[in-house]
PDB file of C-alpha atoms in Angstrom:
ATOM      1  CA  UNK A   1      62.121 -65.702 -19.521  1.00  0.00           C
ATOM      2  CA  UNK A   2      63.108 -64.952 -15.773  1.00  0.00           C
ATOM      3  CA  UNK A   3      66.329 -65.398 -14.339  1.00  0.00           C
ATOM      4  CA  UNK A   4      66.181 -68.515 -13.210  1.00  0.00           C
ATOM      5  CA  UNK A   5      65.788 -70.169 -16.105  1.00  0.00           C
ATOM      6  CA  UNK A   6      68.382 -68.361 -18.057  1.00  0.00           C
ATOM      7  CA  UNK A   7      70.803 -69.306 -15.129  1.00  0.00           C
ATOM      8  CA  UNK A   8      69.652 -73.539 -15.715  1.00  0.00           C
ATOM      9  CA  UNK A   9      69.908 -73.008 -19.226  1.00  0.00           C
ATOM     10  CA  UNK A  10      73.843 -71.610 -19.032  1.00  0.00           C
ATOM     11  CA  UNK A  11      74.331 -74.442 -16.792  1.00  0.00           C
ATOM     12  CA  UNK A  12      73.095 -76.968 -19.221  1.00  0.00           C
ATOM     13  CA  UNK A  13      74.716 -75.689 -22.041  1.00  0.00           C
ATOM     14  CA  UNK A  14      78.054 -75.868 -19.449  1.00  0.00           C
ATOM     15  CA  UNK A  15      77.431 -79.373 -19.187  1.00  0.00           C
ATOM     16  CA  UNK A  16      77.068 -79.235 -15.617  1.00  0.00           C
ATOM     17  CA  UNK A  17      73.577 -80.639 -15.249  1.00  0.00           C
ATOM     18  CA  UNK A  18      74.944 -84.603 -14.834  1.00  0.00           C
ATOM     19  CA  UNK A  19      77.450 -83.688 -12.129  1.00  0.00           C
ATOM     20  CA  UNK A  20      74.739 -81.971 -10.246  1.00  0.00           C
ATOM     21  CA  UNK A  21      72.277 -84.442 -10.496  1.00  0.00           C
ATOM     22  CA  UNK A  22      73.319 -86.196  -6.672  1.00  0.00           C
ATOM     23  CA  UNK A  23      72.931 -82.941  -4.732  1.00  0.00           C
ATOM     24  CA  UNK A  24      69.831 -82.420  -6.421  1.00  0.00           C
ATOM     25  CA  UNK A  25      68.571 -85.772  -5.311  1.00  0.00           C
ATOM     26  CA  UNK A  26      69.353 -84.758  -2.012  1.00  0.00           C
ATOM     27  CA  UNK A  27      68.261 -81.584  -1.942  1.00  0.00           C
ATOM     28  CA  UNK A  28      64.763 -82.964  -3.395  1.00  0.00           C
ATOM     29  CA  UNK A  29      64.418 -85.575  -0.960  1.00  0.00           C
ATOM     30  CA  UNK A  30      65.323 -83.110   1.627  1.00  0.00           C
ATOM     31  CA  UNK A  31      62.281 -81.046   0.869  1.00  0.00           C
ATOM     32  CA  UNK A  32      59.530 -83.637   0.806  1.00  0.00           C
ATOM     33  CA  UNK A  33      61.144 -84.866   4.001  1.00  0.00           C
ATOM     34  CA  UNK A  34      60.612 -81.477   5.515  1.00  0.00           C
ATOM     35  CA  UNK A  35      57.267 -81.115   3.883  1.00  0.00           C
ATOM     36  CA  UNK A  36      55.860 -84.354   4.729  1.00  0.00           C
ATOM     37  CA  UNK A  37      56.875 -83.774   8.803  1.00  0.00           C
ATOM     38  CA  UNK A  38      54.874 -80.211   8.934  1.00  0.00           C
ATOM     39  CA  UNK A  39      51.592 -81.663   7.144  1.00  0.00           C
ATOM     40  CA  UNK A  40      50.340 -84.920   6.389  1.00  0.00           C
ATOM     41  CA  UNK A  41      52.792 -87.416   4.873  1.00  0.00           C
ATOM     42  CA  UNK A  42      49.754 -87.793   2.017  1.00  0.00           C
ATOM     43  CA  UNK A  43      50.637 -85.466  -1.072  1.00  0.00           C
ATOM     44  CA  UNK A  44      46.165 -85.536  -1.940  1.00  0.00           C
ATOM     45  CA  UNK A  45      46.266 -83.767   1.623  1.00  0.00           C
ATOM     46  CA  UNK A  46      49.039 -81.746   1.821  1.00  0.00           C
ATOM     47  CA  UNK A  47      49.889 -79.262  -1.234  1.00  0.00           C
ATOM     48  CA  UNK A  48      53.346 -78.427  -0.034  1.00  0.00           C
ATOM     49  CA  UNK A  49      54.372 -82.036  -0.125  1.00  0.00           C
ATOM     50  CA  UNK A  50      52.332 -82.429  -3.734  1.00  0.00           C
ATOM     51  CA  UNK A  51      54.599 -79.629  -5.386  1.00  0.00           C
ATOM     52  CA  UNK A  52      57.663 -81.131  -3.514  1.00  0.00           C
ATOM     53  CA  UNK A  53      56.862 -85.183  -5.021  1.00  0.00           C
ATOM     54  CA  UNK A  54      56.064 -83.459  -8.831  1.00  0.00           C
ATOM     55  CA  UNK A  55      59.030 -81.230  -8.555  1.00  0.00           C
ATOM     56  CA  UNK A  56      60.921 -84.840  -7.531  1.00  0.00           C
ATOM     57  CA  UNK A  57      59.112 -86.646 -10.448  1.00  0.00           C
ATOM     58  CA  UNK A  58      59.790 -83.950 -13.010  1.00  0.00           C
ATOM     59  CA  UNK A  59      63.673 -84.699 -12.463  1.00  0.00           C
ATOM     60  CA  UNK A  60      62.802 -88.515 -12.630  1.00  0.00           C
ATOM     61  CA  UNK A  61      63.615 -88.796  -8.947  1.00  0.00           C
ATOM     62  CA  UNK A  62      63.192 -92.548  -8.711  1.00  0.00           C
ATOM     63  CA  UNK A  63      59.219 -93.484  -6.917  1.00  0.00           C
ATOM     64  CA  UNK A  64      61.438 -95.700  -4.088  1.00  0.00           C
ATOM     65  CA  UNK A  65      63.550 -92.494  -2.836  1.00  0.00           C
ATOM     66  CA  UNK A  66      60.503 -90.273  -3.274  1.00  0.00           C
ATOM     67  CA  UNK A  67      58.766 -92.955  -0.490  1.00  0.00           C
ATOM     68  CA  UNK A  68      61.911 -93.411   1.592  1.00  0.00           C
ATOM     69  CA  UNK A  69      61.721 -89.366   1.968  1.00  0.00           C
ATOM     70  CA  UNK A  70      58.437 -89.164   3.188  1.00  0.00           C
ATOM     71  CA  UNK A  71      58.678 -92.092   5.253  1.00  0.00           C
ATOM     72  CA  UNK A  72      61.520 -90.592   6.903  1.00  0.00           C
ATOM     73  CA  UNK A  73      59.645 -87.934   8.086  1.00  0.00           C
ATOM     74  CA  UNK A  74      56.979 -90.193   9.312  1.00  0.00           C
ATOM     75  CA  UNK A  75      59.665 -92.406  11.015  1.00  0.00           C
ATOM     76  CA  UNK A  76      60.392 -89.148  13.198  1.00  0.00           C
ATOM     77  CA  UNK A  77      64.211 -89.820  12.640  1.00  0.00           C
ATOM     78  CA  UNK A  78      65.227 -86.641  10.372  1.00  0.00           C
ATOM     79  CA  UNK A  79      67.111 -83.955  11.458  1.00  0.00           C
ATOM     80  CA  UNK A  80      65.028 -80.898  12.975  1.00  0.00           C
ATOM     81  CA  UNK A  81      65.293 -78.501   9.066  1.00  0.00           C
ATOM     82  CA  UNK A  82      64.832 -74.848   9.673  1.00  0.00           C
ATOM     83  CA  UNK A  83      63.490 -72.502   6.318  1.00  0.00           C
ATOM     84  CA  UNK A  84      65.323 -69.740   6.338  1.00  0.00           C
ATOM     85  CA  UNK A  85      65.213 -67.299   3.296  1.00  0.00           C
ATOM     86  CA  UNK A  86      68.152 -64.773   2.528  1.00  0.00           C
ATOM     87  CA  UNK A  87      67.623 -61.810   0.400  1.00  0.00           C
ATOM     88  CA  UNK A  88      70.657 -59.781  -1.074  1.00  0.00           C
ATOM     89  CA  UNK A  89      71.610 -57.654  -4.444  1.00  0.00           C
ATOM     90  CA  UNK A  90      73.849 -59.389  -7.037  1.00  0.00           C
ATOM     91  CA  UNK A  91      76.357 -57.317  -9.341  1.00  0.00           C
ATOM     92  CA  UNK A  92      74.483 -55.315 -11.743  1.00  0.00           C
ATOM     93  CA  UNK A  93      72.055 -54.252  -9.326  1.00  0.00           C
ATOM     94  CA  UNK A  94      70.293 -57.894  -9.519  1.00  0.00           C
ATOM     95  CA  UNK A  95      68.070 -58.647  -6.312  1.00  0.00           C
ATOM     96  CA  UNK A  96      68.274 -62.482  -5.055  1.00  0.00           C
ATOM     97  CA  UNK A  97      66.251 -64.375  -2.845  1.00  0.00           C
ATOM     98  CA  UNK A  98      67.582 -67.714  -1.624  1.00  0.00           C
ATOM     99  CA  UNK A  99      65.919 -70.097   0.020  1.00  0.00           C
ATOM    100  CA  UNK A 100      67.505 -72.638   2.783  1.00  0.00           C
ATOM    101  CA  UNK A 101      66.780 -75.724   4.366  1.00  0.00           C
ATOM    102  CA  UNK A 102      69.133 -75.819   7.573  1.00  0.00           C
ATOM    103  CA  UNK A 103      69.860 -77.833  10.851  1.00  0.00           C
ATOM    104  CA  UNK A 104      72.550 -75.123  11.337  1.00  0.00           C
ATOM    105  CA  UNK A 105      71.690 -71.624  10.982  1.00  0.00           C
ATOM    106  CA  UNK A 106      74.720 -69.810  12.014  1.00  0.00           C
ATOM    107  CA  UNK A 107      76.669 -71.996   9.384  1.00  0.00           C
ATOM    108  CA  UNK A 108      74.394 -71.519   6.150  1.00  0.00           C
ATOM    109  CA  UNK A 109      74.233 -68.193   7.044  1.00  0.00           C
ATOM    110  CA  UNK A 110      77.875 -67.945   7.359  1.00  0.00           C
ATOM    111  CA  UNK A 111      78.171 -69.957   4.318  1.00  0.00           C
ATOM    112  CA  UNK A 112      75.659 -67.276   2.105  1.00  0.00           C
ATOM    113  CA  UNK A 113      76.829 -64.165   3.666  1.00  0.00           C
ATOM    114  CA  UNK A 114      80.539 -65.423   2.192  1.00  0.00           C
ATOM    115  CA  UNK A 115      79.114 -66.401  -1.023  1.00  0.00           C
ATOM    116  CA  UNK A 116      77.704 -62.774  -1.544  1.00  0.00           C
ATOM    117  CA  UNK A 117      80.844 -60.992  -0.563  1.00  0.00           C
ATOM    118  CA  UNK A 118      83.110 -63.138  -2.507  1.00  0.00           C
ATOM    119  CA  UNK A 119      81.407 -62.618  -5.824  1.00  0.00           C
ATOM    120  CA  UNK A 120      80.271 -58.699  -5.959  1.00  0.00           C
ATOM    121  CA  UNK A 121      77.240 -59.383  -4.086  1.00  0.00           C
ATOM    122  CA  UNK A 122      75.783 -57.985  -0.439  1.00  0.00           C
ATOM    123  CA  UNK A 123      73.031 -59.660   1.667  1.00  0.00           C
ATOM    124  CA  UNK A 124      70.785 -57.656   2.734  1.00  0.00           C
ATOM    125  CA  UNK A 125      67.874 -57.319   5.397  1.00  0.00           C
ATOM    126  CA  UNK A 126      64.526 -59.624   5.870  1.00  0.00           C
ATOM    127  CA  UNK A 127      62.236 -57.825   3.230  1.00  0.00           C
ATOM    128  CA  UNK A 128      64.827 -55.910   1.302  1.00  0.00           C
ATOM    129  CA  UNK A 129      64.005 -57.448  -2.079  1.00  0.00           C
ATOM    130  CA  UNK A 130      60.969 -59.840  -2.194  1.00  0.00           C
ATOM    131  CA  UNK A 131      58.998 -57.338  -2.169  1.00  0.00           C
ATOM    132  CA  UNK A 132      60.000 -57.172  -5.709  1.00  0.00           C
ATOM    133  CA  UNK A 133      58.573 -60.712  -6.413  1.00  0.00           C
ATOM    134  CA  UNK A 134      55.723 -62.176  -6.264  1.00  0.00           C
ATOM    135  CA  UNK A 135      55.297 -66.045  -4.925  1.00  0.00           C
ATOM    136  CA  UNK A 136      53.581 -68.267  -6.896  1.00  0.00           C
ATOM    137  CA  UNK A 137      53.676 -71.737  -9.005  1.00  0.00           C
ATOM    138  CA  UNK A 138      55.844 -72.695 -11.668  1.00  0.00           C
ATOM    139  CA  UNK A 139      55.339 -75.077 -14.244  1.00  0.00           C
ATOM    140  CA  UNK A 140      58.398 -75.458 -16.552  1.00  0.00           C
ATOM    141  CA  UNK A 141      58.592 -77.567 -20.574  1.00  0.00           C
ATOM    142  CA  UNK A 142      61.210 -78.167 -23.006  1.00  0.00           C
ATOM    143  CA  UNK A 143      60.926 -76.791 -26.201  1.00  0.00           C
ATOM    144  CA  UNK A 144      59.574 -80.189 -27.496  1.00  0.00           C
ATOM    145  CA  UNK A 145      56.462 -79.302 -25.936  1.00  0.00           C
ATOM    146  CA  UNK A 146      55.084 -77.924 -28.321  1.00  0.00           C
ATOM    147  CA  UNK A 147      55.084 -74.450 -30.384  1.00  0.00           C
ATOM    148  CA  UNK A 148      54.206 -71.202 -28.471  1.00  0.00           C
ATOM    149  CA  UNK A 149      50.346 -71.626 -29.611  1.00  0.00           C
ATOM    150  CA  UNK A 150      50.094 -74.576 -28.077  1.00  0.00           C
ATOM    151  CA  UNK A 151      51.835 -74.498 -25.076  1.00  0.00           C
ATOM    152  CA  UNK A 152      49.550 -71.125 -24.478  1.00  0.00           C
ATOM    153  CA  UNK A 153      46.013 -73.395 -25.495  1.00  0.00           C
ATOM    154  CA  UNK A 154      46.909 -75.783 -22.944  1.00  0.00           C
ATOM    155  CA  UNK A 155      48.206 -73.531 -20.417  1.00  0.00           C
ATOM    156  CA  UNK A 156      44.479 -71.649 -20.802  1.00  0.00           C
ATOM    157  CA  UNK A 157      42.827 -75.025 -20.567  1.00  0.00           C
ATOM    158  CA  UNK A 158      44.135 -75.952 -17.862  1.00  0.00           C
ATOM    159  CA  UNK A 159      43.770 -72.658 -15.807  1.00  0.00           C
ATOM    160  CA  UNK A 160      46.902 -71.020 -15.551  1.00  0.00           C
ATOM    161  CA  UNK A 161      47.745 -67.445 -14.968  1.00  0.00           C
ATOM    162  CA  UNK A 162      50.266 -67.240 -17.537  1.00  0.00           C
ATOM    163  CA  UNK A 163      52.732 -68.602 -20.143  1.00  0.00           C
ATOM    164  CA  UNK A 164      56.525 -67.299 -21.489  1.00  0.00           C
ATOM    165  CA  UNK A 165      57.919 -68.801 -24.069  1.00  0.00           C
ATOM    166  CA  UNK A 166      61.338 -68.826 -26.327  1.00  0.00           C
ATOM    167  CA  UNK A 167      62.889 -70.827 -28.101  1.00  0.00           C
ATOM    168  CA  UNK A 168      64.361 -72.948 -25.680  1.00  0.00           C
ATOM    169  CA  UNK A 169      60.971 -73.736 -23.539  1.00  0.00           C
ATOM    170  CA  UNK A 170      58.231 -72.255 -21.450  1.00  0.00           C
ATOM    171  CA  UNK A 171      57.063 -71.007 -18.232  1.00  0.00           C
ATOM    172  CA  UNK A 172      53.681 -71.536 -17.037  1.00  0.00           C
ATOM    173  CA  UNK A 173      53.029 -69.392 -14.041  1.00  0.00           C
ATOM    174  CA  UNK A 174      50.001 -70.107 -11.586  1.00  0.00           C
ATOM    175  CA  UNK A 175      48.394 -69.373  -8.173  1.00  0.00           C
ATOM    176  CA  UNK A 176      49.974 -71.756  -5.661  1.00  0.00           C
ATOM    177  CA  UNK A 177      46.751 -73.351  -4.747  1.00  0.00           C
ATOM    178  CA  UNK A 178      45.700 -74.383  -8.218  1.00  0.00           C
ATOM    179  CA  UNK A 179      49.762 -75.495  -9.285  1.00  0.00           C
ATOM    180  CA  UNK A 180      48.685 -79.031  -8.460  1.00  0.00           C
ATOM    181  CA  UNK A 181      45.492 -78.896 -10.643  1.00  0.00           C
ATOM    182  CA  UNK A 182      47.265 -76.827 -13.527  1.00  0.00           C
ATOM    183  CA  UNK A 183      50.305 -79.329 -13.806  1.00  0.00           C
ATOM    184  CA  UNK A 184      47.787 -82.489 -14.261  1.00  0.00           C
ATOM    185  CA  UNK A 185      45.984 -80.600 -16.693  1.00  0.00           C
ATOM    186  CA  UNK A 186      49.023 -79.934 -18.725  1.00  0.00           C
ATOM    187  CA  UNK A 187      50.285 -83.293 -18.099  1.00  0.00           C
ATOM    188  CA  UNK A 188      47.463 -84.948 -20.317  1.00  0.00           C
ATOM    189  CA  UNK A 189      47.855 -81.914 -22.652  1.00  0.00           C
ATOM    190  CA  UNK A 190      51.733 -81.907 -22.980  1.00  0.00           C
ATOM    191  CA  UNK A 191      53.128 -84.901 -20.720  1.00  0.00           C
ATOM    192  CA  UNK A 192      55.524 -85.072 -18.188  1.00  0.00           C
ATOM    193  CA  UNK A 193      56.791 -81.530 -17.043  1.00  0.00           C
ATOM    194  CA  UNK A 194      60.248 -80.804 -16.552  1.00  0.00           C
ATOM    195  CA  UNK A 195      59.156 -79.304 -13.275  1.00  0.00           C
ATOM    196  CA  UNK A 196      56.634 -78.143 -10.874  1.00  0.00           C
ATOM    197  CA  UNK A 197      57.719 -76.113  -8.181  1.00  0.00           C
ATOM    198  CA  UNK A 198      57.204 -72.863  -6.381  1.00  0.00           C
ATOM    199  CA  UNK A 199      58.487 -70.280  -7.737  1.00  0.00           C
ATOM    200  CA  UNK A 200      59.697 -66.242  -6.674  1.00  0.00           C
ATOM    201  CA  UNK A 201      58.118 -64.310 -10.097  1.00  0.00           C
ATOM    202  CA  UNK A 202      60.210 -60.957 -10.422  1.00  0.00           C
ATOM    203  CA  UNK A 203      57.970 -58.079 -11.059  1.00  0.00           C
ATOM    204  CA  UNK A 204      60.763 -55.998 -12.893  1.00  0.00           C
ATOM    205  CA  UNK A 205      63.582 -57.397 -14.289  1.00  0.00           C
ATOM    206  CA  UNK A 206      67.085 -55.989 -14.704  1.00  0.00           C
ATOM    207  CA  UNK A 207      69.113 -56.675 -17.617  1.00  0.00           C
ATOM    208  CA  UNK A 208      72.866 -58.043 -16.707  1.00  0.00           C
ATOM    209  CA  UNK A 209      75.636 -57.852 -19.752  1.00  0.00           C
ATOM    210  CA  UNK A 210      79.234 -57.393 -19.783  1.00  0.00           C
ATOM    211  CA  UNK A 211      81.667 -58.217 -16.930  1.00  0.00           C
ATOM    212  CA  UNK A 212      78.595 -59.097 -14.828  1.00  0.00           C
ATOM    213  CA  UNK A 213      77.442 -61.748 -15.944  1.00  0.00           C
ATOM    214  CA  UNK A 214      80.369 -63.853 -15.355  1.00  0.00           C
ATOM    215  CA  UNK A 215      80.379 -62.716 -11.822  1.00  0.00           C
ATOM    216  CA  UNK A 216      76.649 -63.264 -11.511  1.00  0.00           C
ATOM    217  CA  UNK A 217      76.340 -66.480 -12.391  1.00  0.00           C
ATOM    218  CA  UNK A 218      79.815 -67.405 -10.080  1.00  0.00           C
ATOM    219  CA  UNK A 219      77.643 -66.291  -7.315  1.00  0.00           C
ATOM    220  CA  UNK A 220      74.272 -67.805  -8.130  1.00  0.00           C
ATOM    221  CA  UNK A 221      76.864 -71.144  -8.686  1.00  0.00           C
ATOM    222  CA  UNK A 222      78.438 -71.030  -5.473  1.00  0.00           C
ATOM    223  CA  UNK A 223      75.072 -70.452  -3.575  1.00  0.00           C
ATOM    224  CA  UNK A 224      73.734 -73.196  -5.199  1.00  0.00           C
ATOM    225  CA  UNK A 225      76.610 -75.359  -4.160  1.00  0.00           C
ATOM    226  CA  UNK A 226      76.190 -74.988  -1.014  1.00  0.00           C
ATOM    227  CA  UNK A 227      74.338 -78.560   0.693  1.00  0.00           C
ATOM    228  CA  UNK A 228      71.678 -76.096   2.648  1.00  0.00           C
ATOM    229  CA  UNK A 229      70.755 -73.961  -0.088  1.00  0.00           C
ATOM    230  CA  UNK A 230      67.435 -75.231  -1.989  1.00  0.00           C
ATOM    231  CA  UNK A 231      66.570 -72.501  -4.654  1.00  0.00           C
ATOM    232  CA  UNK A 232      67.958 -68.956  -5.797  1.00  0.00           C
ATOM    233  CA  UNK A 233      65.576 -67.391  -7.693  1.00  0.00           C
ATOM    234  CA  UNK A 234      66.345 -63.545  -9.479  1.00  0.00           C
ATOM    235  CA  UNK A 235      65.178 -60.966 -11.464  1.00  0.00           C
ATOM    236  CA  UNK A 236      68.017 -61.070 -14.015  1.00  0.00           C
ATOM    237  CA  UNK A 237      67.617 -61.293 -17.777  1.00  0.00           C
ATOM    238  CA  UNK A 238      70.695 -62.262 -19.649  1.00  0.00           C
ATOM    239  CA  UNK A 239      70.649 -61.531 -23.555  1.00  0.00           C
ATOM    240  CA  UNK A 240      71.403 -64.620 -25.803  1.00  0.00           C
ATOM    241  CA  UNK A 241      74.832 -62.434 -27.382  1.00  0.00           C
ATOM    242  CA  UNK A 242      75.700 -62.532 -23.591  1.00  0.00           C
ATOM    243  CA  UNK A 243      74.752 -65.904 -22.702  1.00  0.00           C
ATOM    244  CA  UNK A 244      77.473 -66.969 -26.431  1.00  0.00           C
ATOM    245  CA  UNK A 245      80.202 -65.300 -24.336  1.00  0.00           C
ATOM    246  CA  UNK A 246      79.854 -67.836 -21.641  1.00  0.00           C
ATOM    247  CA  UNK A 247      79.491 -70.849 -23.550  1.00  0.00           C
TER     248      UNK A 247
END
């Protein structure tokens, strides 16, 4: 499965999941804020703000902050967010995007720049490595989903593009227009998702071991601290021998 998920998975097995669980709130709500004040505050008219409110629902965002975010942007009283997207190489030779919500440019980009040079990493130009990934949506279920078959029956039902699974879950990949239409398909096929989003797909992934991995994931961590940073998506793959020695 694609880096990403490896990385969430290390994390959960970490225990780490809980204590992250405010940030991501706010990092959620920060989103549908943002997408709610550049389209219509209605997620039927406005598929950035749909992926933003199922991404909120898959982490059981409660229904009252997903409102209060989207009527902040209606309000007119949230801060002016910039997207800004930073692409860099990892150790290993791993490519990075991350992506940024930001009323302070010079300080998240501080903030990333410091992240990748503290952790054996090196941001790199506009361009550098996304054209190693293709965007697109992301549908994401436990394992309790279902087997492989039938995660892959309802992923074809429902019109998606394509399905990875292991043993710990599955990755149904889509175009972003039909991500909304795909994840209510596979809601009445599998229930509740444990996320919708959009998603960097790497095209050709690198495999990390040894001393890197440790250092990887410090970096992806410490990006991901950071208050501005929404997603860091990469093109690692982490074996599961690998993924023991972190545990």
């Amino acid at each position: 499965m694609a880096g990403h998920s490896k990385f969430k998975n290390i994390m959960h097995r970490k225990g780490a999941q809980d204590k992250k669980r405010s940030a991501m709130f706010s990092k959620l709500s920060r989103e549908i804020t943002v997408a709610a004040k550049m389209g219509m505050p209605d997620p039927d008219m406005n598929p950035r703000l749909r992926a933003a409110v199922l991404a909120a629902k898959a982490q059981s965002m409660p229904k009252d902050n997903i409102q209060r975010a989207i009527d902040k942007a209606s309000a007119g009283d949230t801060e002016n967010y910039e997207e800004i997207r930073y692409e860099g190489f990892g150790p290993g030779g791993v490519s990075l995007i991350v992506e940024a919500l930001s009323d302070n440019r010079n300080r998240t980009a501080t903030n990333v720049r410091t992240a990748f040079s503290k952790n054996g990493g090196n941001l790199g130009a506009s361009g550098s490595v996304s054209h190693g990934f293709e965007r697109m949506g992301l549908i994401e279920y436990g394992a309790a989903a279902g087997d492989a078959d039938k995660v892959l029956e309802a992923a074809i039902e429902a019109g998606a593009d394509d399905v990875e699974s292991d043993e710990e879950g599955h990755e149904i990949w889509t175009s972003i227009d039909s991500l909304h239409e795909v994840a209510k398909g596979l809601e009445s096929a599998l229930g509740e998702a444990e996320a919708v989003k959009l998603a960097w797909k790497p095209q050709t992934p690198v495999n990390v071991a040894g001393d890197d991995v440790a250092t990887l994931m410090k970096l992806i961590d410490t990006l991901e601290e950071d208050d501005d940073v929404q997603t860091v998506w990469g093109n690692y793959e982490i074996s599961d021998a690998e993924l023991e020695k972190l545990a």
